[in-house]
Short mmCIF file of C-alpha atoms and ligand atoms in Angstrom, two decimals:
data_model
loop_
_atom_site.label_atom_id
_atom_site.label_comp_id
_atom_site.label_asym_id
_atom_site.label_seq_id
_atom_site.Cartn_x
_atom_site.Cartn_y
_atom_site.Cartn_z
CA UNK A 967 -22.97 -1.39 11.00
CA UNK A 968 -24.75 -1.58 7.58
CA UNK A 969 -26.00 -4.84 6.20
CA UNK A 970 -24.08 -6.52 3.77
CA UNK A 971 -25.80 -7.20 0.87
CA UNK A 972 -25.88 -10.85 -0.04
CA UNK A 973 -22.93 -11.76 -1.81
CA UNK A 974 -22.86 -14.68 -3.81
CA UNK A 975 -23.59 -12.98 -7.17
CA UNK A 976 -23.29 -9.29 -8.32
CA UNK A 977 -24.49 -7.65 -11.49
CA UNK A 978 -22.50 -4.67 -12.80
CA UNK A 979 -23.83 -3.04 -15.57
CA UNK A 980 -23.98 0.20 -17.57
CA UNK A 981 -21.07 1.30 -16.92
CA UNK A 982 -17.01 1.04 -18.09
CA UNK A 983 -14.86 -1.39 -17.46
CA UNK A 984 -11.72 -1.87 -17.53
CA UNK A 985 -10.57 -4.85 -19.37
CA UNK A 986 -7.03 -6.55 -20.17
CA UNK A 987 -7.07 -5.16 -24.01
CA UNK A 988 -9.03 -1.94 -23.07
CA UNK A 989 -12.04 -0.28 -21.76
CA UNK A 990 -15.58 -1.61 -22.96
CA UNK A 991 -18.47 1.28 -22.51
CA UNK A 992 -21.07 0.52 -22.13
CA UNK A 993 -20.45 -2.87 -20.29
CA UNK A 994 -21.61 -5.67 -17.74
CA UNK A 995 -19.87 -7.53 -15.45
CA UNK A 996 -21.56 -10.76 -13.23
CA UNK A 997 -19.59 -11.89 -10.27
CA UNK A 998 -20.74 -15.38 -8.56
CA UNK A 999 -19.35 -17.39 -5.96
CA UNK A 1000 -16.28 -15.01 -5.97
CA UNK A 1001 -15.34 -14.93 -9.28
CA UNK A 1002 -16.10 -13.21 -12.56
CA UNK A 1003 -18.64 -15.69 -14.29
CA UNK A 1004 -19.68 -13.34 -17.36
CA UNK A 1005 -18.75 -10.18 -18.75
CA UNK A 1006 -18.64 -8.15 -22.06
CA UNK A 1007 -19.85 -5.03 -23.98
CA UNK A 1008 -23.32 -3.94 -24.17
CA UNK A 1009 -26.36 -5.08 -22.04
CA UNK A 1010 -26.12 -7.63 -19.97
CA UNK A 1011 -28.32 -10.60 -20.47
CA UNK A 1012 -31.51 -11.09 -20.29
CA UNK A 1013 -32.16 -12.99 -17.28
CA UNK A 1014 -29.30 -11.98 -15.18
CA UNK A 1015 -30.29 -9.12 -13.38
CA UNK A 1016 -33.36 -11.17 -12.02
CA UNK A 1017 -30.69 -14.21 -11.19
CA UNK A 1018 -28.40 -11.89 -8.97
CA UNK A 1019 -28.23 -11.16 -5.50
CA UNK A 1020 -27.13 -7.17 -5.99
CA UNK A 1021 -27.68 -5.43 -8.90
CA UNK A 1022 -25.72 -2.44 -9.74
CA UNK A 1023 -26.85 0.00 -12.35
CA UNK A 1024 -23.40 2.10 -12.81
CA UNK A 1025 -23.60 4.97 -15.83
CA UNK A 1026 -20.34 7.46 -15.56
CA UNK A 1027 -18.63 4.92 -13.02
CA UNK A 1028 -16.07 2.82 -14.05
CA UNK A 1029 -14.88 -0.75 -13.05
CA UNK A 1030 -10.96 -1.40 -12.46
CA UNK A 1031 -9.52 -4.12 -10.58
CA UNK A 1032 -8.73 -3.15 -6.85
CA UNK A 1033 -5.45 -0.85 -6.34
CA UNK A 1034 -2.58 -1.61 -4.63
CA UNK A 1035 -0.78 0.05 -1.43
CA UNK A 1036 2.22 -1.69 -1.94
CA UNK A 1037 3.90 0.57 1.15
CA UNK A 1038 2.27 2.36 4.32
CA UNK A 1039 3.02 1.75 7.91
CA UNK A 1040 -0.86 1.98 9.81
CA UNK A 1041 0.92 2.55 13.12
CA UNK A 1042 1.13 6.48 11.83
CA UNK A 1043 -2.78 6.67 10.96
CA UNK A 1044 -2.52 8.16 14.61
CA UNK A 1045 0.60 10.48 13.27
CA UNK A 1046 -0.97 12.57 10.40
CA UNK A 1047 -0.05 15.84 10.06
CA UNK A 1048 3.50 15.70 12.70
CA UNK A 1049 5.79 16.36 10.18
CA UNK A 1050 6.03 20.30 10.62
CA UNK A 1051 8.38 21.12 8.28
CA UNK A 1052 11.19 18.05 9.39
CA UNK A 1053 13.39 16.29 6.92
CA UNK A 1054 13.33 12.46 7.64
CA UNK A 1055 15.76 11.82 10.48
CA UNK A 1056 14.42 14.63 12.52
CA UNK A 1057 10.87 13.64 11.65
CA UNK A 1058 11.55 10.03 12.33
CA UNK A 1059 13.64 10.94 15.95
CA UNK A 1060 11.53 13.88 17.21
CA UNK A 1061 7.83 12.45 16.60
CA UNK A 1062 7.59 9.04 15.22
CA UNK A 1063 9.59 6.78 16.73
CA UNK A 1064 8.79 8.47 20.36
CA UNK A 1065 4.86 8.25 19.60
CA UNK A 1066 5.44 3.92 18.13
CA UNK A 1067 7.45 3.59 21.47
CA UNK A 1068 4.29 4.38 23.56
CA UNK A 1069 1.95 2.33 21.06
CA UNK A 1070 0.29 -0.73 23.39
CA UNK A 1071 -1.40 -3.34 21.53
CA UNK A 1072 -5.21 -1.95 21.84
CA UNK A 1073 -3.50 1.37 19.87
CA UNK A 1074 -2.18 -0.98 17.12
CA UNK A 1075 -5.67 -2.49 16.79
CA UNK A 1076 -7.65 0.62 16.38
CA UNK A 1077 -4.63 2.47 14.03
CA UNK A 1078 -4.62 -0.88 11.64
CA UNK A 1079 -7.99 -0.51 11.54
CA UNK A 1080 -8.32 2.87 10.80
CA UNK A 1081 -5.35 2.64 7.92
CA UNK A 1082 -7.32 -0.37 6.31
CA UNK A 1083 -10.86 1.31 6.76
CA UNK A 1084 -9.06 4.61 4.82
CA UNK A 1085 -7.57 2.17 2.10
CA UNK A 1086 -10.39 0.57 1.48
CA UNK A 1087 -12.35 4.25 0.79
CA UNK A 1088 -9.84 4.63 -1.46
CA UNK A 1089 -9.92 1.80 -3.47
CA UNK A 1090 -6.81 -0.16 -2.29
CA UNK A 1091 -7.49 -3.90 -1.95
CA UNK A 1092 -4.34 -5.24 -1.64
CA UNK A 1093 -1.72 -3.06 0.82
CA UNK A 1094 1.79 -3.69 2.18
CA UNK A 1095 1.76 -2.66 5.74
CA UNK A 1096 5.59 -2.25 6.85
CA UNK A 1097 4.64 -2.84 10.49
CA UNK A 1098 7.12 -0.78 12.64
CA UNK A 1099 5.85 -1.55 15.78
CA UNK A 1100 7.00 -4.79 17.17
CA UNK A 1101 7.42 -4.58 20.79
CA UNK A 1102 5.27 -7.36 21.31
CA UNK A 1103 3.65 -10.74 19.08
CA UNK A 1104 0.15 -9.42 20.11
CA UNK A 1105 1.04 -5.84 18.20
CA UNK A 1106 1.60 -7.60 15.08
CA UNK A 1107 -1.13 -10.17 15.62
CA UNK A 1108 -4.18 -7.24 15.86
CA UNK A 1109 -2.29 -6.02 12.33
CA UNK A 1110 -3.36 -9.41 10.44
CA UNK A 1111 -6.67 -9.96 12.37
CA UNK A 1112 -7.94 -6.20 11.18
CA UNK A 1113 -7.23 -7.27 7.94
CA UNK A 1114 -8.33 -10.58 7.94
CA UNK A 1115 -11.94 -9.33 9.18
CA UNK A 1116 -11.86 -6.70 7.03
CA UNK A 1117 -11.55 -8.55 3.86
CA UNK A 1118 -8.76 -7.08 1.95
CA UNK A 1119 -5.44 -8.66 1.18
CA UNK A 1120 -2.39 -7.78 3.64
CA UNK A 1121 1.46 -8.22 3.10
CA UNK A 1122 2.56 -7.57 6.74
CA UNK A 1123 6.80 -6.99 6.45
CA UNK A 1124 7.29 -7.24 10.02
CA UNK A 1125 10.05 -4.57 10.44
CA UNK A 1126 13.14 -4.86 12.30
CA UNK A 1127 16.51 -3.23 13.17
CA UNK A 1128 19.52 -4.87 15.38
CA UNK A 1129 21.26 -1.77 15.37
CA UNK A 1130 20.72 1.94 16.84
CA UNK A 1131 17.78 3.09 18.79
CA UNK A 1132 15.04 0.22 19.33
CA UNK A 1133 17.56 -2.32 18.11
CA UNK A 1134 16.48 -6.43 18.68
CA UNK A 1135 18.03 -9.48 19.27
CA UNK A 1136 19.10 -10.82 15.73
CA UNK A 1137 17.51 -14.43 17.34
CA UNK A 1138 14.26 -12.76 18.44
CA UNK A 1139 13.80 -10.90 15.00
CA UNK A 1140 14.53 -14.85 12.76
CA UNK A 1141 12.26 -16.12 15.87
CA UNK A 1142 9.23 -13.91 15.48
CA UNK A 1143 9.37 -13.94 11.87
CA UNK A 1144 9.48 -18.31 11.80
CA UNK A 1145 6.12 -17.76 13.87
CA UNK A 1146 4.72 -15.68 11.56
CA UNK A 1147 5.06 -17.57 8.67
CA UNK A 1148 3.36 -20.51 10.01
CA UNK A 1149 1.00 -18.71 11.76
CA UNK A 1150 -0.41 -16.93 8.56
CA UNK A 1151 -0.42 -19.13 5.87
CA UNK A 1152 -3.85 -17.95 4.34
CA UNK A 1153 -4.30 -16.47 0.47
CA UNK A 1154 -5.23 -13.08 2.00
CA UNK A 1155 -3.06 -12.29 4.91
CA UNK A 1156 0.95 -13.16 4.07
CA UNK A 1157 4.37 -12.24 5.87
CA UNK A 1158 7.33 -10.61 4.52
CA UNK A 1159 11.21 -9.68 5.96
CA UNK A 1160 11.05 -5.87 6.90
CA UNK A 1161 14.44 -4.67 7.28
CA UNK A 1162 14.07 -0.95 8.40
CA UNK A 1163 16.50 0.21 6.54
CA UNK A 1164 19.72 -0.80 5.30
CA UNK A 1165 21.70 1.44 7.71
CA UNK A 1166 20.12 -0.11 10.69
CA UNK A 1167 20.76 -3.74 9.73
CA UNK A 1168 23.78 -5.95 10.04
CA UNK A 1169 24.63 -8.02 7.18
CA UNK A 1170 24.42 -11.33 9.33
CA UNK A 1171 20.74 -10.78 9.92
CA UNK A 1172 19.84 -9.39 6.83
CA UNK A 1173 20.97 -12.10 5.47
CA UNK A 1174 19.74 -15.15 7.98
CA UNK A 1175 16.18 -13.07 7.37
CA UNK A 1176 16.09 -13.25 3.66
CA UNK A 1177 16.87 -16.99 3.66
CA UNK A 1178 14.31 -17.52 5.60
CA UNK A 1179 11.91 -15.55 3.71
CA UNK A 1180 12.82 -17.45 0.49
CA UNK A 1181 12.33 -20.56 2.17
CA UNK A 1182 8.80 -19.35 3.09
CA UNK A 1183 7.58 -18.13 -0.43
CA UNK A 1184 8.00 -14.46 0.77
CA UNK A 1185 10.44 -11.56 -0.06
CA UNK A 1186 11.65 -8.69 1.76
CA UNK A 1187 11.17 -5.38 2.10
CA UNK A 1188 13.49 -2.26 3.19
CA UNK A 1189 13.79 1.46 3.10
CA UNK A 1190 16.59 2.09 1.24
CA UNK A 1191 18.27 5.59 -0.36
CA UNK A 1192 15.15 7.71 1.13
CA UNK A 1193 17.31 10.89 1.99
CA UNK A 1194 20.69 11.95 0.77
CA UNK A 1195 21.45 12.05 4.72
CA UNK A 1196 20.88 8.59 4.38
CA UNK A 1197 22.92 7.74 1.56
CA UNK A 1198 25.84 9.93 3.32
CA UNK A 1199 25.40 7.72 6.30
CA UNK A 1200 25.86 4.82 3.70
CA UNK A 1201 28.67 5.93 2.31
CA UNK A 1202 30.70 6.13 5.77
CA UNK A 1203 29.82 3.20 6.92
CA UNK A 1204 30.02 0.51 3.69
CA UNK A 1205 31.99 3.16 1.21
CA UNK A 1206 29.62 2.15 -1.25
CA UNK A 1207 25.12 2.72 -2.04
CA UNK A 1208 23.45 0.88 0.12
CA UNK A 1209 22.24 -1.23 -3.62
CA UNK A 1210 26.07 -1.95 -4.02
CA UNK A 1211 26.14 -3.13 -0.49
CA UNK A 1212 22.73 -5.40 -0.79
CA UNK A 1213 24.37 -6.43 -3.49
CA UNK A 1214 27.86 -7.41 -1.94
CA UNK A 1215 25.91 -9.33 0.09
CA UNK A 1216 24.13 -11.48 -2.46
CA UNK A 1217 20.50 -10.22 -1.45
CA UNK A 1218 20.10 -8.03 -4.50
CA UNK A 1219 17.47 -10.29 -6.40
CA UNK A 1220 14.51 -10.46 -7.78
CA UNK A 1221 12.98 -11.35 -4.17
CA UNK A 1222 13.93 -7.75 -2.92
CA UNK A 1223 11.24 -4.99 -2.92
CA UNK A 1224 13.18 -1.17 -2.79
CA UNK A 1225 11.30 1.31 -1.16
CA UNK A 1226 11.86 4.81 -1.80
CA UNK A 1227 14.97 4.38 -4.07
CA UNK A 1228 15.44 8.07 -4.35
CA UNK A 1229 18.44 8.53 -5.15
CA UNK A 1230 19.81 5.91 -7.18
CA UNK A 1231 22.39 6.68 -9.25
CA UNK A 1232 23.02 5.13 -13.18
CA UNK A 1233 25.31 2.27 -11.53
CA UNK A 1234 22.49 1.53 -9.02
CA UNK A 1235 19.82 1.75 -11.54
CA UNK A 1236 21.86 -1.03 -13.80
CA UNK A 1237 22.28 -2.85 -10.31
CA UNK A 1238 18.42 -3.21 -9.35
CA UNK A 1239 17.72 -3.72 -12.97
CA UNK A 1240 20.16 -6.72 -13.66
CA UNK A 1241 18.55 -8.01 -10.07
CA UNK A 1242 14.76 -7.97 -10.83
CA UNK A 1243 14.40 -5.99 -7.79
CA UNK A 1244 11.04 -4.23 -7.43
CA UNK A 1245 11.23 -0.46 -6.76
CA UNK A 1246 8.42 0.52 -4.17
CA UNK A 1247 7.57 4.75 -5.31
CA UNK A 1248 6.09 6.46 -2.93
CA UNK A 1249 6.34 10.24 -4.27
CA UNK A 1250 3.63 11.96 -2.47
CA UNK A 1251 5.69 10.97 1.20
CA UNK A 1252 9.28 12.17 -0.92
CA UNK A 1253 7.17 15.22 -1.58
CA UNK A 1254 6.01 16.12 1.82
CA UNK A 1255 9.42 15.21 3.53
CA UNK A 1256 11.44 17.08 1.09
CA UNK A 1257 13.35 13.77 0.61
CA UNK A 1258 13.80 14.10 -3.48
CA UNK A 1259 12.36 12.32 -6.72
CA UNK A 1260 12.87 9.25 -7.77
CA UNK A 1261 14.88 8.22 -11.05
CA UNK A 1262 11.13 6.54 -12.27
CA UNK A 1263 11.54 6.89 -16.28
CA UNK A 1264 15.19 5.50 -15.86
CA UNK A 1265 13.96 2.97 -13.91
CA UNK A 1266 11.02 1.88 -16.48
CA UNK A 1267 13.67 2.72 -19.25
CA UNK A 1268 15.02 -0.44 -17.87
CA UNK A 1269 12.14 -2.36 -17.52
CA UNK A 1270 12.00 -1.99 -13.68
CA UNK A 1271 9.46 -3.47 -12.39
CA UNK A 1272 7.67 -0.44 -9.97
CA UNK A 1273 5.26 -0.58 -7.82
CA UNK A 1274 3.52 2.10 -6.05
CA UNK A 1275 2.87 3.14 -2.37
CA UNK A 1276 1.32 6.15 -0.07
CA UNK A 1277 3.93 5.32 2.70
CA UNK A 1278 2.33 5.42 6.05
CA UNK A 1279 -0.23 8.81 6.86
CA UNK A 1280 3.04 10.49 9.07
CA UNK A 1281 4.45 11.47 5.90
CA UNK A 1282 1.91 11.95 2.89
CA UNK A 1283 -0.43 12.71 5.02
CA UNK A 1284 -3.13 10.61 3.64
CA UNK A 1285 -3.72 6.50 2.29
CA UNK A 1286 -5.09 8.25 -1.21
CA UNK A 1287 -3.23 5.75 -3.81
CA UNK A 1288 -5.02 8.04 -6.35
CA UNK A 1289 -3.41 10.77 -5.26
CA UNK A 1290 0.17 8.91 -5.32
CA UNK A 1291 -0.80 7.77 -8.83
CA UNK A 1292 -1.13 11.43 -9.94
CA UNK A 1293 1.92 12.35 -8.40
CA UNK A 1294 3.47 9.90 -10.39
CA UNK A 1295 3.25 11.01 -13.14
CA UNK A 1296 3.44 14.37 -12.38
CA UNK A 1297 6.51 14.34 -10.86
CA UNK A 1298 7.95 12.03 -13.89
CA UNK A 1299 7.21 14.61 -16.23
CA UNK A 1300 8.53 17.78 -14.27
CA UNK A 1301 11.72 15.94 -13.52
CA UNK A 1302 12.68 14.96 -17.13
CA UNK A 1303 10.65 17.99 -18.65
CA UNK A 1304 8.81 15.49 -20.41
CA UNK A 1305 5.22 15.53 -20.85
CA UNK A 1306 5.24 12.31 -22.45
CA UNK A 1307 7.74 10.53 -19.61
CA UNK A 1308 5.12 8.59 -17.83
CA UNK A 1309 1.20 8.25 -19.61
CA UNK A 1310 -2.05 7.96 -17.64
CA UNK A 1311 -2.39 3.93 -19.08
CA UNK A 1312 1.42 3.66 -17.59
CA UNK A 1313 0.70 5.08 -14.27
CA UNK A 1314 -2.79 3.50 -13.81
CA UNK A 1315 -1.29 0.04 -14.46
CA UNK A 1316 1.54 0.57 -11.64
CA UNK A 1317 -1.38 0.58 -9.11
CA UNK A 1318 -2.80 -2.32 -10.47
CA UNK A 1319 -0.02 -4.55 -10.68
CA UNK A 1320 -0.88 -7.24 -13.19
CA UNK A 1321 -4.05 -7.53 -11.85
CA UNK A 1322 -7.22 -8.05 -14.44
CA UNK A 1323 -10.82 -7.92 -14.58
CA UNK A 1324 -11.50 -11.43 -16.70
CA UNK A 1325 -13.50 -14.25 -17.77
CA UNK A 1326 -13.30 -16.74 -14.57
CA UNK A 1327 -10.69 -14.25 -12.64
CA UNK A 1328 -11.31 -13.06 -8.79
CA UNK A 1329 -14.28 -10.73 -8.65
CA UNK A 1330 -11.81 -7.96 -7.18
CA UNK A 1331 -12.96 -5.15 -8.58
CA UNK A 1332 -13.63 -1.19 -7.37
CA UNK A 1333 -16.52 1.08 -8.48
CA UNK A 1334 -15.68 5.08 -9.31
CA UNK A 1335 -17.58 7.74 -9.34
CA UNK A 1336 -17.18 9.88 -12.70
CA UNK A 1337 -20.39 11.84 -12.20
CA UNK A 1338 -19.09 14.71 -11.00
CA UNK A 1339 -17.57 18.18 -11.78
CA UNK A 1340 -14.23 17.13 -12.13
CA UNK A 1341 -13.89 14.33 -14.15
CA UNK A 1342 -17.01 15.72 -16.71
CA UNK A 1343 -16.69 15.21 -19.62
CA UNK A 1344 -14.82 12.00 -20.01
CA UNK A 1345 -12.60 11.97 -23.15
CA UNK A 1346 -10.30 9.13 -21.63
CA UNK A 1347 -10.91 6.73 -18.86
CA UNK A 1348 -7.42 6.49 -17.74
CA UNK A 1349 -6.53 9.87 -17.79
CA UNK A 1350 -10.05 10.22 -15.89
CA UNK A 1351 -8.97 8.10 -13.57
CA UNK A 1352 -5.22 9.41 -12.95
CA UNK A 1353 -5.82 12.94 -13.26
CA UNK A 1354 -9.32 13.81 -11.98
CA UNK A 1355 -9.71 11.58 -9.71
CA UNK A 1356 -9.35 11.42 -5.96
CA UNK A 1357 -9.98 8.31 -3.58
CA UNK A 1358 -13.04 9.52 -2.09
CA UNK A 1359 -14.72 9.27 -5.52
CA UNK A 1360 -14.83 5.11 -5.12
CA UNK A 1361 -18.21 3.78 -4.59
CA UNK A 1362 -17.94 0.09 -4.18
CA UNK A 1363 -15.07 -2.19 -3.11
CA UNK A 1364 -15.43 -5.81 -3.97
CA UNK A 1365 -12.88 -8.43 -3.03
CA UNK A 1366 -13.21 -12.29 -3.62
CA UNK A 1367 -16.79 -11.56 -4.42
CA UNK A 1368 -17.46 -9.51 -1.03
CA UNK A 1369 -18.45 -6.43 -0.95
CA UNK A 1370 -16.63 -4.38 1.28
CA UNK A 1371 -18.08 -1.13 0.40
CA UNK A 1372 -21.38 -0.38 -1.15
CA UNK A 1373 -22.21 2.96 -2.52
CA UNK A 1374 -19.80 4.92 -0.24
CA UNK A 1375 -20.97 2.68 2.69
CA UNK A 1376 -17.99 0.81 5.06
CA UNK A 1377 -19.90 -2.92 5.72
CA UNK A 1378 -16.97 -4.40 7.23
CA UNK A 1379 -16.42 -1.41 9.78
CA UNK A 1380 -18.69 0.85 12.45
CA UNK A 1381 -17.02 3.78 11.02
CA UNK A 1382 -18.47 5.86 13.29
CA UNK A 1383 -17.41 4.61 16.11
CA UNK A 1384 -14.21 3.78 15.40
CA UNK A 1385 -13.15 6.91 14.08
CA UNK A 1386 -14.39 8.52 17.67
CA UNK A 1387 -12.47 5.64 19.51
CA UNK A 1388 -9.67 6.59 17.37
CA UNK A 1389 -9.74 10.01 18.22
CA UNK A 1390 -9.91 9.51 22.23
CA UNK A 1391 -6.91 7.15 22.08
CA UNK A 1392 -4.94 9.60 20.37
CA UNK A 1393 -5.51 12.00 23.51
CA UNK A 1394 -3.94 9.53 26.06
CA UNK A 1395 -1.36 8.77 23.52
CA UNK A 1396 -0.33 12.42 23.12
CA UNK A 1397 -0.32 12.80 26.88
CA UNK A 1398 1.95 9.59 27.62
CA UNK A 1399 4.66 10.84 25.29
CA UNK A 1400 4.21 14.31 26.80
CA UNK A 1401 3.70 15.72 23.16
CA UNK A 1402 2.37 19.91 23.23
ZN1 LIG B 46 7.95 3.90 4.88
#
């Protein structure tokens, strides 16, 4: 593993930065003791670069708070590339849920790993993990240790159904999650209500769930109106959307984060709006499963708040939040024939979510590359950033003041050898599911 470089104070400088009322370029940037102590346009000062620990020299790079990955399940790091052409259900019932089945706890450790490792490349510092596999306390527990050593911040929406395949105990679901909640307390690591998805929850536990979540500080999270096989289900079963039913049941608020939201109709946007529900997009994994697009400009027409997630690598088939941020607004703009439906600034700020590089702020903070072919010459920073960019093209990943990455280097991670773990666990998976 590399050597971390000391971390109690960082110079940035030379370079853009992103700051709450624009860019500055060029600009400085001094983290200490896991905050932002000084910043501005210009040089930096004299004296600083001899006071800090790491010194950064950054021309045609620039600064931006960390992303967020505010959806992916890491249990399908070990599931790229299985979707072969399947719409959701028979993607979901012919490879995913027969490959989580088989997962043991060591798998879980190594594919959280690998999904966080991946995020962190690309720049995400805070990520939603909607952590399907449940079968036992140890599978979720590896989730929050991986991130916990690895630095970055972790919601962990321990998922759940109590109906169809795979379906638990409504008491062990409210049980498991109770534990959870007072198990992980900390700033970084946090707990949220994962529902699966509407159509495989009862209303008593959905309900019992989100109390409890509430009660805790947290929120929950559910696939909802993904597919319109989903929505038909919906329909036969509640003879209503699945928002209407949510709704019904008094869980519509602003506590609720949508994921997917696909195909919400007018009455459904005016539903989630008049709730402060947060819409989770996630276009690149609607893309790839041929599920739809996603209403966004109606939604942000009505103030919406939206948030933006890869989903998890079965269905996208990457962790590239860059990549979801172009698609973004590139599907926006097809959809309403709009050039002007979504802006780089608009799109960019989605995967920040109201997070700010600032005078005494967290020194969370991710380093770009710009000096290369396709994002020369720079004419706009956030269009730079949305358009030309991919994930691979982040440098340096600081969170709380640490650095996780430094100049394309993993500290917190053997890479190496995890990725070759990685790869011989997937053999024995493949071969206990029987999968060709
Ligand atoms: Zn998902």
């Amino acid at each position: 593993m590399n050597e971390v470089p000391s971390c109690r104070s960082v110079l940035i400088y030379g370079t853009a930065v992103l700051l709450p009322d624009g860019w500055i370029e060029p600009g400085y940037i001094y983290l200490k003791h896991g905050v932002v102590e000084q910043l501005g346009a210009g040089d930096a000062p004299q004296g600083l670069s001899q006071e800090a620990d790491t010194v950064i020299h950054a021309p045609n790079r620039a600064v931006v708070p960390g992303l967020t990955n505010a959806h992916t399940h890491f249990a399908q790091t070990f599931m790229r590339g299985l979707a072969s052409g399947r719409p959701l259900l028979r993607w979901l019932k012919e490879r995913i849920w027969p490959l989580q089945a088989a997962f043991t706890a060591d798998d879980m450790n190594l594919a959280a790993r690998l999904g966080i490792l991946e995020n962190i490349r690309c720049g995400a510092t805070h990520i939603t993990d909607h952590h399907k596999v449940t079968y036992t306390p140890e599978h979720t527990h590896v989730v929050c240790k991986a991130a916990d050593d690895m630095g970055v911040y972790m919601t962990l929406a321990r998922s759940w159904s109590d109906i169809g395949a795979g379906a638990e105990e409504p008491r062990q679901i409210l049980d498991h999650l109770a534990s959870l909640y007072s198990t992980w307390k900390g700033e970084r690591i946090a707990i949220a209500n994962g529902p699966l998805a509407a159509w495989r929850c009862s209303a008593r536990t959905l309900l019992e769930s989100h109390e409890l979540a509430l009660n805790n500080g947290s929120f929950s999270h559910i696939h909802i109106a993904e597919s319109l096989d989903e929505m038909e289900m919906s329909g036969e079963k509640y003879q209503m959307s699945p928002f209407a039913w949510l709704d019904s049941l008094g869980i519509l608020d602003a506590r609720m984060q949508l994921v997917h939201a696909v195909w919400a109709d007018e009455h459904d946007v005016d539903r989630i709006a008049g709730s402060g529900a947060i819409v989770i997009h996630c276009p690149v994994s609607n893309e790839v499963l041929g599920s739809g697009i996603a209403p966004l400009s109606t939604f942000l027409a009505r103030d919406v708040r939206i948030l933006l997630g890869t989903d998890g690598p079965a269905s996208n088939d990457t962790q590239d939040i860059f990549e979801t941020i172009k698609a973004s607004l590139l599907l926006s703009r097809v959809s309403t024939h709009n050039a002007n439906s979504l802006s780089p600034t608009e799109a960019l700020h989605m995967a920040l979510d109201g997070r700010r590089i600032e005078k005494g702020g967290a020194a969370d903070l991710i380093i770009v590359n710009l000096d290369h072919p396709r994002a020369t010459p720079v004419h706009d920073y956030d269009s730079a950033l949305t358009l030309c960019c991919h994930g691979s093209d982040v440098e340096t990943v600081i969170v709380d003041g640490k650095i996780l990455m430094y100049d394309n280097k993993v500290l917190v991670e053997d890479e190496e050898s995890l990725l070759s773990e990685c790869r011989e666990r997937v053999k024995f998976l493949r071969e206990r599911v029987g999968l060709e």
